[in-house]
Coordinates of N, CA and C in Angstrom, one line a residue:
M1 N 0.8 -1.1 0.3 CA 0.0 0.0 -0.1 C 1.0 1.1 0.0
G2 N 0.5 2.1 -0.9 CA 1.6 3.5 -0.9 C 0.9 4.5 0.1
T3 N 1.9 5.3 0.1 CA 1.4 6.5 1.2 C 1.1 7.9 0.6
Y4 N 0.1 8.5 1.0 CA -0.3 9.8 0.3 C 0.1 11.3 1.0
H5 N 0.1 12.2 0.8 CA 0.7 13.0 1.5 C -0.3 14.2 1.0
W6 N -0.8 15.0 2.1 CA -2.0 15.7 1.9 C -0.9 16.8 2.4
L7 N -0.8 18.1 1.6 CA -0.1 19.4 1.5 C -0.6 20.3 1.2
H8 N -1.0 21.3 2.1 CA -1.1 22.9 2.2 C -0.1 23.8 1.7
L9 N -0.3 24.0 0.4 CA 0.9 25.0 0.0 C 0.8 26.5 0.0
R10 N 1.8 27.4 0.1 CA 1.6 29.1 -0.1 C 2.8 29.6 -1.1
A11 N 2.8 30.1 -2.2 CA 3.6 30.2 -3.0 C 3.8 31.9 -2.4
A12 N 5.1 32.3 -2.8 CA 5.8 33.4 -2.6 C 5.0 34.9 -2.9
G13 N 4.3 34.5 -4.3 CA 3.8 35.7 -5.0 C 2.3 35.5 -4.8
R14 N 1.4 36.2 -5.8 CA 0.0 36.9 -5.6 C -0.8 35.6 -5.8
T15 N -0.3 34.4 -6.9 CA -0.8 33.4 -7.1 C 0.2 32.4 -7.0
W16 N -0.3 31.0 -7.3 CA 0.7 29.8 -7.2 C 1.1 29.4 -8.7
N17 N 0.8 30.0 -9.7 CA 0.7 29.6 -10.9 C 2.1 29.2 -11.5
D18 N 2.9 30.1 -11.0 CA 4.4 30.3 -11.3 C 5.2 28.7 -10.8
A19 N 4.7 28.8 -9.3 CA 5.3 27.6 -8.8 C 5.1 26.5 -9.1
Y20 N 3.6 26.5 -9.3 CA 3.3 25.0 -9.6 C 3.8 24.7 -11.1
G21 N 3.7 25.4 -12.1 CA 4.6 25.4 -13.3 C 6.1 24.7 -13.2
R22 N 6.5 25.1 -12.1 CA 8.1 24.8 -11.6 C 8.0 23.5 -11.3
L23 N 6.9 23.3 -10.3 CA 6.7 21.9 -9.9 C 6.8 20.9 -10.9
I24 N 5.7 20.9 -11.5 CA 5.2 20.1 -12.6 C 6.3 19.7 -13.5
D25 N 7.1 20.6 -13.8 CA 8.1 20.7 -14.9 C 9.7 20.0 -14.3
A26 N 9.5 19.8 -13.0 CA 10.8 19.4 -12.3 C 10.7 18.0 -12.5
P27 N 12.1 17.3 -12.7 CA 12.3 15.8 -12.7 C 11.7 15.3 -11.8
A28 N 11.1 13.9 -11.9 CA 10.4 13.0 -10.8 C 11.4 12.2 -10.1
A29 N 12.3 13.0 -9.3 CA 13.1 12.2 -8.6 C 13.0 11.7 -7.5
T30 N 11.8 12.3 -6.7 CA 11.6 11.9 -5.6 C 10.6 10.6 -5.4
G31 N 10.3 9.7 -6.4 CA 9.2 9.0 -6.6 C 8.2 8.9 -6.3
T32 N 7.5 10.3 -6.5 CA 6.5 11.1 -5.9 C 5.6 11.2 -7.4
D33 N 4.4 10.8 -7.3 CA 3.3 11.3 -8.2 C 2.5 12.0 -7.5
I34 N 1.6 13.1 -8.4 CA 0.7 14.2 -8.0 C -0.7 13.1 -8.2
W35 N -1.3 13.0 -7.0 CA -3.0 12.3 -7.3 C -3.7 13.8 -7.5
G36 N -3.5 14.5 -7.0 CA -4.2 16.0 -8.2 C -3.9 17.3 -6.9
A37 N -3.9 18.1 -7.7 CA -3.6 19.4 -7.4 C -4.8 20.6 -7.2
F38 N -5.2 21.2 -6.1 CA -6.7 22.0 -6.1 C -6.3 23.4 -5.8
H39 N -7.0 24.4 -6.7 CA -6.9 25.9 -5.7 C -8.3 25.9 -5.3
G40 N -8.3 27.0 -4.9 CA -9.5 27.3 -3.6 C -10.9 28.2 -4.6
L41 N -12.0 27.6 -4.2 CA -13.1 28.5 -4.7 C -13.3 29.3 -3.3
F42 N -13.2 28.6 -1.9 CA -13.6 28.9 -1.0 C -12.6 28.6 0.2
G43 N -11.9 29.5 1.3 CA -10.9 28.6 2.4 C -9.7 28.6 1.7
L44 N -9.1 29.0 0.5 CA -7.7 29.0 0.3 C -7.6 30.5 -0.3
A45 N -6.1 31.4 -0.2 CA -5.7 32.5 -0.7 C -5.4 32.4 -2.2
S46 N -5.2 33.1 -3.0 CA -5.4 33.3 -4.2 C -3.5 32.6 -4.3
N47 N -2.7 32.3 -3.7 CA -1.7 32.2 -3.7 C -1.2 30.8 -3.2
E48 N -2.5 29.9 -2.9 CA -2.5 28.7 -2.1 C -3.0 27.3 -2.8
L49 N -2.6 26.4 -2.7 CA -2.9 24.9 -3.3 C -3.0 24.1 -2.2
L50 N -3.8 23.1 -2.5 CA -3.8 22.1 -1.9 C -3.1 20.9 -2.5
L51 N -2.3 20.0 -2.3 CA -1.8 18.9 -3.2 C -1.9 17.8 -2.4
V52 N -2.0 16.9 -3.2 CA -2.0 15.6 -2.7 C -0.9 14.7 -3.4
A53 N 0.0 14.3 -2.6 CA 1.0 13.4 -3.3 C 1.1 11.9 -2.9
Y54 N 1.5 11.0 -3.7 CA 1.7 9.7 -3.8 C 3.0 9.0 -3.8
Q55 N 3.2 8.3 -3.1 CA 4.5 7.4 -3.1 C 4.2 6.2 -2.8
D56 N 4.4 5.2 -4.0 CA 4.3 3.7 -4.1 C 4.8 2.8 -3.0
G57 N 6.3 3.3 -2.7 CA 6.9 2.5 -2.0 C 7.8 1.6 -2.6
S58 N 7.6 1.2 -4.2 CA 8.4 0.2 -4.4 C 9.6 0.4 -5.3
G59 N 10.2 1.8 -4.8 CA 11.9 2.0 -5.0 C 12.2 3.4 -4.0
P60 N 13.1 3.7 -4.3 CA 13.4 4.6 -3.3 C 12.5 5.9 -3.2
T61 N 12.1 6.3 -2.0 CA 11.5 7.7 -2.0 C 12.1 8.6 -1.1
A62 N 12.1 9.9 -1.4 CA 12.7 11.1 -0.7 C 11.4 11.9 -0.3
D63 N 11.9 12.8 0.9 CA 10.6 13.6 1.4 C 9.9 14.7 0.1
P64 N 9.1 14.4 0.1 CA 8.0 15.0 -1.1 C 8.1 16.4 -1.1
T65 N 8.5 17.1 0.4 CA 8.4 18.3 0.1 C 9.6 19.2 -0.1
A66 N 10.9 18.7 -0.3 CA 11.8 19.1 -1.3 C 11.7 19.7 -2.4
A67 N 11.1 19.1 -3.4 CA 10.7 19.5 -4.7 C 9.8 20.9 -4.7
I68 N 8.7 20.5 -3.9 CA 7.6 21.4 -3.5 C 8.5 22.7 -3.2
T69 N 9.4 23.0 -2.2 CA 9.9 24.3 -1.4 C 10.9 24.7 -2.7
D70 N 11.5 23.6 -3.6 CA 12.4 24.1 -4.5 C 11.7 24.6 -5.4
A71 N 10.3 24.6 -5.8 CA 9.8 25.1 -6.9 C 9.2 26.4 -6.2
G72 N 9.1 26.9 -5.4 CA 8.8 27.8 -5.0 C 7.7 28.2 -3.8
F73 N 7.1 27.0 -3.4 CA 6.0 27.0 -2.3 C 6.3 26.8 -0.8
E74 N 5.8 27.6 0.1 CA 6.0 26.9 1.6 C 4.9 26.1 1.7
V75 N 5.3 25.0 2.8 CA 4.4 24.0 2.9 C 4.1 24.4 4.5
V76 N 2.7 24.9 4.2 CA 1.9 25.4 5.4 C 1.4 24.1 6.3
R77 N 1.4 23.0 6.0 CA 0.8 21.8 6.7 C 0.9 20.6 5.8
V78 N 1.4 19.4 6.2 CA 1.9 18.3 5.6 C 1.0 17.2 6.7
L79 N 0.5 16.4 5.9 CA -0.6 15.2 6.6 C -0.1 13.9 5.4
P80 N 0.9 13.2 6.3 CA 1.0 11.7 5.9 C -0.1 10.7 5.9
L81 N -0.7 10.2 4.8 CA -1.5 9.3 4.9 C -1.5 8.1 4.4
V82 N -2.8 7.0 4.6 CA -2.8 6.0 3.7 C -4.3 6.0 3.5
P83 N -4.8 5.4 2.5 CA -6.2 5.3 2.2 C -6.8 4.3 3.2
T84 N -8.2 4.6 3.2 CA -9.1 3.5 4.0 C -9.7 2.4 2.6
V85 N -11.1 3.3 3.0 CA -11.8 2.4 1.6 C -11.9 2.9 0.4
R86 N -11.3 4.0 0.3 CA -11.0 4.7 -1.0 C -9.8 5.4 -0.9
P87 N -8.9 5.8 -2.1 CA -9.0 4.8 -3.1 C -8.1 3.4 -3.2
Q88 N -8.5 2.5 -3.8 CA -8.5 1.3 -3.7 C -7.1 1.0 -4.8
T89 N -6.7 1.8 -5.5 CA -5.6 2.1 -6.5 C -5.1 3.5 -6.9
F90 N -4.0 3.7 -7.3 CA -3.7 5.4 -7.4 C -3.7 5.5 -8.9
V91 N -4.8 6.5 -9.3 CA -4.9 6.6 -10.5 C -5.3 8.2 -10.3
P92 N -4.6 8.9 -11.0 CA -4.6 10.7 -10.8 C -6.1 10.9 -11.0
L93 N -6.3 12.2 -10.6 CA -7.8 12.7 -10.5 C -7.4 13.7 -12.2
T94 N -8.8 13.2 -12.5 CA -8.6 14.2 -13.8 C -10.2 14.8 -13.9
R95 N -11.1 14.2 -13.4 CA -12.4 15.0 -13.7 C -12.6 16.2 -13.3
P96 N -13.5 17.2 -14.3 CA -13.8 18.5 -13.6 C -14.8 18.7 -13.1
G97 N -15.1 19.7 -12.1 CA -15.8 19.4 -11.1 C -15.8 20.4 -9.7
L98 N -16.7 20.2 -8.7 CA -16.1 20.7 -7.6 C -15.5 19.5 -6.5
Y99 N -14.6 19.8 -5.7 CA -13.7 18.9 -5.3 C -14.0 19.9 -3.6
V100 N -14.2 18.8 -2.7 CA -14.2 19.1 -1.5 C -13.6 18.7 -0.1
F101 N -12.6 19.2 0.3 CA -11.8 18.2 1.3 C -12.6 18.5 2.7
R102 N -12.7 17.6 3.4 CA -13.0 17.8 4.8 C -12.0 17.1 5.8
L103 N -11.5 17.8 6.7 CA -10.5 17.1 7.7 C -11.2 17.0 8.7
F104 N -11.1 15.4 9.3 CA -11.9 15.5 10.7 C -10.8 15.3 11.8
D105 N -11.1 15.8 12.8 CA -9.9 15.3 14.0 C -10.9 13.9 14.6
V106 N -10.3 13.0 15.0 CA -10.8 11.9 15.7 C -9.7 11.4 16.5
S107 N -10.4 10.5 17.2 CA -9.6 9.4 17.9 C -9.0 8.5 17.1
T108 N -7.5 8.3 17.6 CA -7.2 6.9 16.4 C -8.0 5.9 16.7
D109 N -8.4 5.5 17.9 CA -9.0 4.2 18.1 C -10.5 3.8 17.1
D110 N -10.7 5.5 16.4 CA -12.2 5.3 15.9 C -12.0 5.3 14.5
I111 N -10.9 5.2 14.0 CA -10.7 5.4 12.5 C -11.5 4.4 11.5
D112 N -11.4 3.3 12.3 CA -12.0 2.1 11.5 C -13.2 1.9 11.2
E113 N -13.8 2.6 12.4 CA -15.2 2.9 12.6 C -15.7 3.9 11.4
V114 N -15.0 5.0 11.4 CA -15.4 6.2 10.8 C -15.2 5.9 9.6
A115 N -14.5 4.9 8.9 CA -14.3 4.4 7.7 C -15.5 3.9 7.3
R116 N -15.9 2.8 8.1 CA -17.1 1.6 7.7 C -18.5 2.6 7.7
L117 N -18.3 3.5 8.6 CA -19.9 4.4 8.6 C -19.8 4.9 7.2
S118 N -18.7 5.8 6.9 CA -18.4 6.3 5.7 C -18.9 5.3 4.3
A119 N -18.4 4.3 4.2 CA -18.7 3.3 3.3 C -19.8 3.0 3.2
E120 N -20.8 2.5 4.5 CA -22.1 2.2 4.3 C -22.8 3.5 4.3
A121 N -22.4 4.5 4.4 CA -23.5 6.2 3.9 C -23.3 6.1 2.2
W122 N -21.9 6.2 1.8 CA -21.8 6.1 0.1 C -22.9 5.5 -0.2
I123 N -23.3 4.3 0.2 CA -24.2 3.6 -1.0 C -25.5 4.4 -1.3
G124 N -25.9 5.2 -0.2 CA -27.1 5.9 -0.6 C -26.7 7.4 -0.9
F125 N -25.5 8.0 -0.7 CA -25.3 9.2 -0.7 C -24.9 9.7 -2.3
E126 N -24.2 8.6 -3.1 CA -23.6 8.9 -4.1 C -24.6 8.3 -5.3
N127 N -25.8 7.5 -4.8 CA -26.8 7.0 -5.5 C -28.1 7.8 -5.6
D128 N -27.9 8.7 -5.0 CA -29.3 9.9 -5.1 C -29.3 10.3 -6.3
A129 N -30.5 10.4 -6.8 CA -30.7 10.9 -8.1 C -31.1 12.3 -8.2
G130 N -31.2 13.1 -6.8 CA -31.0 14.7 -7.1 C -29.9 15.4 -6.9
Y131 N -28.9 14.7 -7.5 CA -27.5 15.3 -7.3 C -26.3 14.6 -7.9
A132 N -25.4 15.0 -8.2 CA -23.9 14.1 -8.5 C -22.9 14.5 -7.9
A133 N -22.6 13.4 -7.2 CA -21.4 13.4 -6.1 C -21.0 12.0 -5.8
Q134 N -19.5 12.1 -5.8 CA -18.8 10.6 -5.5 C -17.6 11.1 -4.8
P135 N -17.4 10.4 -3.6 CA -16.9 10.2 -3.0 C -15.0 9.7 -3.2
Q136 N -14.0 10.4 -3.4 CA -12.8 9.9 -4.1 C -12.0 9.6 -3.3
G137 N -11.9 10.0 -1.8 CA -10.8 9.2 -1.2 C -11.2 9.8 0.4
L138 N -10.8 8.3 1.6 CA -10.6 8.7 2.8 C -9.8 8.2 3.4
F139 N -9.0 9.1 3.9 CA -7.5 8.7 4.6 C -7.4 8.8 5.5
A140 N -6.3 7.8 6.6 CA -6.4 7.8 7.9 C -4.8 8.4 7.9
P141 N -4.6 8.6 9.3 CA -3.0 9.1 9.2 C -2.3 7.9 9.2
A142 N -1.0 8.0 8.5 CA -0.2 7.1 8.3 C 0.6 6.3 9.9
D143 N 0.8 7.2 10.8 CA 1.2 7.0 12.0 C 0.1 6.9 13.0
R144 N -0.4 6.1 13.8 CA -1.5 5.7 14.6 C -1.0 5.6 16.1
T145 N 0.1 6.3 16.4 CA 0.7 6.1 17.4 C 0.0 6.9 18.5
D146 N -0.1 8.4 18.0 CA -0.6 9.2 18.9 C -2.2 8.9 19.0
R147 N -2.8 9.5 20.1 CA -4.1 9.1 20.6 C -5.1 9.7 19.4
R148 N -4.9 10.9 19.0 CA -5.9 11.9 18.0 C -4.9 12.0 16.7
G149 N -6.0 11.9 15.7 CA -5.2 12.1 14.0 C -6.4 13.2 13.4
V150 N -6.0 13.3 12.4 CA -6.8 13.6 11.2 C -7.0 12.7 10.1
M151 N -8.3 12.7 9.5 CA -8.6 11.9 8.8 C -9.1 12.9 7.7
V152 N -9.0 12.8 6.4 CA -9.2 13.1 5.1 C -10.0 13.0 4.3
L153 N -11.1 13.5 3.9 CA -11.8 13.1 3.0 C -11.8 13.7 1.5
L154 N -12.3 13.4 0.6 CA -12.2 14.2 -0.5 C -13.3 13.8 -1.4
T155 N -14.7 14.5 -1.7 CA -15.6 14.4 -2.4 C -15.8 15.1 -3.5
W156 N -16.1 14.5 -4.9 CA -16.4 15.4 -5.9 C -17.8 15.6 -6.0
Y157 N -18.2 16.8 -6.5 CA -19.5 16.8 -6.9 C -19.6 17.7 -8.6
D158 N -20.6 17.7 -9.4 CA -20.3 18.3 -10.5 C -20.7 19.5 -10.4
G159 N -21.0 20.4 -9.2 CA -20.9 21.8 -9.2 C -21.5 22.1 -8.0
L160 N -21.9 23.5 -7.4 CA -22.1 23.8 -6.3 C -23.9 23.3 -6.0
Q161 N -24.5 23.4 -6.8 CA -25.8 22.9 -6.8 C -26.1 21.7 -6.1
S162 N -25.3 21.0 -6.7 CA -25.1 19.3 -6.2 C -24.4 19.3 -4.9
W163 N -23.6 20.1 -4.7 CA -23.2 20.2 -3.0 C -24.3 20.5 -2.2
E164 N -24.9 21.5 -2.6 CA -25.7 22.2 -1.8 C -27.4 21.0 -1.9
A165 N -27.2 20.4 -3.0 CA -28.6 19.5 -2.8 C -28.2 18.1 -1.8
S166 N -27.0 17.9 -1.8 CA -26.3 16.6 -1.2 C -26.5 17.0 0.3
R167 N -26.8 18.2 0.8 CA -27.0 18.3 2.4 C -28.3 17.5 3.0
G168 N -29.0 17.2 1.7 CA -30.5 16.2 2.5 C -30.7 15.3 1.7
P169 N -29.6 14.2 2.1 CA -29.9 12.7 1.3 C -30.7 11.9 2.1
S170 N -30.9 10.7 2.0 CA -32.0 10.2 2.4 C -32.0 9.9 4.1
P171 N -32.8 9.5 4.8 CA -32.8 9.2 6.5 C -31.9 8.6 6.9
E172 N -31.6 7.5 5.9 CA -30.7 6.3 6.3 C -29.4 6.8 6.2
T173 N -29.2 7.6 5.5 CA -27.8 7.9 5.1 C -27.5 9.4 6.0
V174 N -28.3 10.1 6.2 CA -28.2 11.3 7.3 C -28.0 10.6 8.6
A175 N -28.4 9.3 8.9 CA -28.0 8.9 10.5 C -26.7 8.3 10.5
L176 N -26.4 7.5 9.3 CA -25.1 7.0 9.1 C -23.8 8.4 9.5
F177 N -24.3 9.4 8.7 CA -23.1 10.6 8.7 C -23.1 11.3 10.2
R178 N -24.6 11.3 10.7 CA -24.9 11.5 12.0 C -23.9 11.0 13.2
R179 N -24.0 9.6 12.9 CA -22.9 8.7 14.0 C -21.3 9.2 13.7
R180 N -21.5 9.0 12.2 CA -19.8 9.6 12.0 C -19.3 10.8 12.6
R181 N -20.2 11.6 12.5 CA -20.1 13.0 13.3 C -19.5 13.1 14.8
E182 N -20.6 12.1 15.1 CA -20.4 11.9 16.8 C -19.1 11.5 17.2
L183 N -18.2 10.8 16.1 CA -16.9 10.1 16.5 C -16.0 11.5 16.1
T184 N -16.2 12.5 15.7 CA -15.0 13.7 15.3 C -15.3 14.8 16.4
T185 N -14.3 15.3 16.7 CA -14.3 16.6 17.7 C -14.0 17.6 16.8
G186 N -14.0 18.1 15.7 CA -13.8 19.2 14.7 C -13.6 18.7 13.3
T187 N -13.8 19.5 12.3 CA -13.8 19.3 11.1 C -13.6 20.5 10.4
I188 N -12.7 20.9 9.3 CA -12.7 22.0 8.7 C -12.7 21.7 7.3
A189 N -13.6 22.2 6.2 CA -13.8 22.1 4.9 C -13.0 22.9 3.9
Y190 N -12.8 22.6 2.5 CA -12.2 23.2 1.9 C -12.7 23.2 0.4
A191 N -13.5 24.1 -0.2 CA -14.1 23.7 -1.5 C -13.1 24.5 -2.4
T192 N -12.7 23.2 -3.5 CA -11.7 23.6 -4.3 C -11.7 23.1 -5.9
R193 N -11.2 23.4 -7.1 CA -11.2 22.8 -8.2 C -9.9 22.2 -8.6
L194 N -10.0 21.1 -9.5 CA -8.6 20.8 -9.5 C -7.9 21.7 -10.8
V195 N -6.5 21.6 -10.6 CA -5.9 22.1 -11.2 C -5.7 21.5 -12.8
D196 N -5.5 21.8 -13.8 CA -5.4 21.7 -14.9 C -3.6 21.2 -15.2
R197 N -3.7 19.9 -15.5 CA -2.4 19.8 -15.5 C -1.1 20.5 -16.6

């Protein structure tokens, strides 16, 4: 199983474009692939990006932040993660639309239950005819030795109307999400769009 890194990045200039161009043009010497890079609709500054990097562990790996800082980004926050129920394989994201990150503060003892509740809730959530949505990934801390950790959920929507409509799924789905919420002590969300490669 590979390791993912969720990174909150900030460029020195007014926008992230130049630094990101240098990053994707750099040689892939770190054994790191990009699952997706995301610019903000709400919650991020014009010079900030969220980046999810991936290392499959099959060869030599290096700290993925080295190439990122060389390109001109400051790493505001980095979370080493492993996937839970999704994604099951590494495939870079390409579908246009709205991508919403939600970070959950949880007890590491509850990670497996959060993943189970999510997978069960998604059956109704992503098959509702009233909107278009699909969870892309639910990640847990790569290191669970601390009592508390952060899980990262990424959900795709075809647009803001679907995000708004998805706030009222079926009662069964709502109940599962409510049980998941009871296991979290705090959340933060970022509304983003995928950066074209």
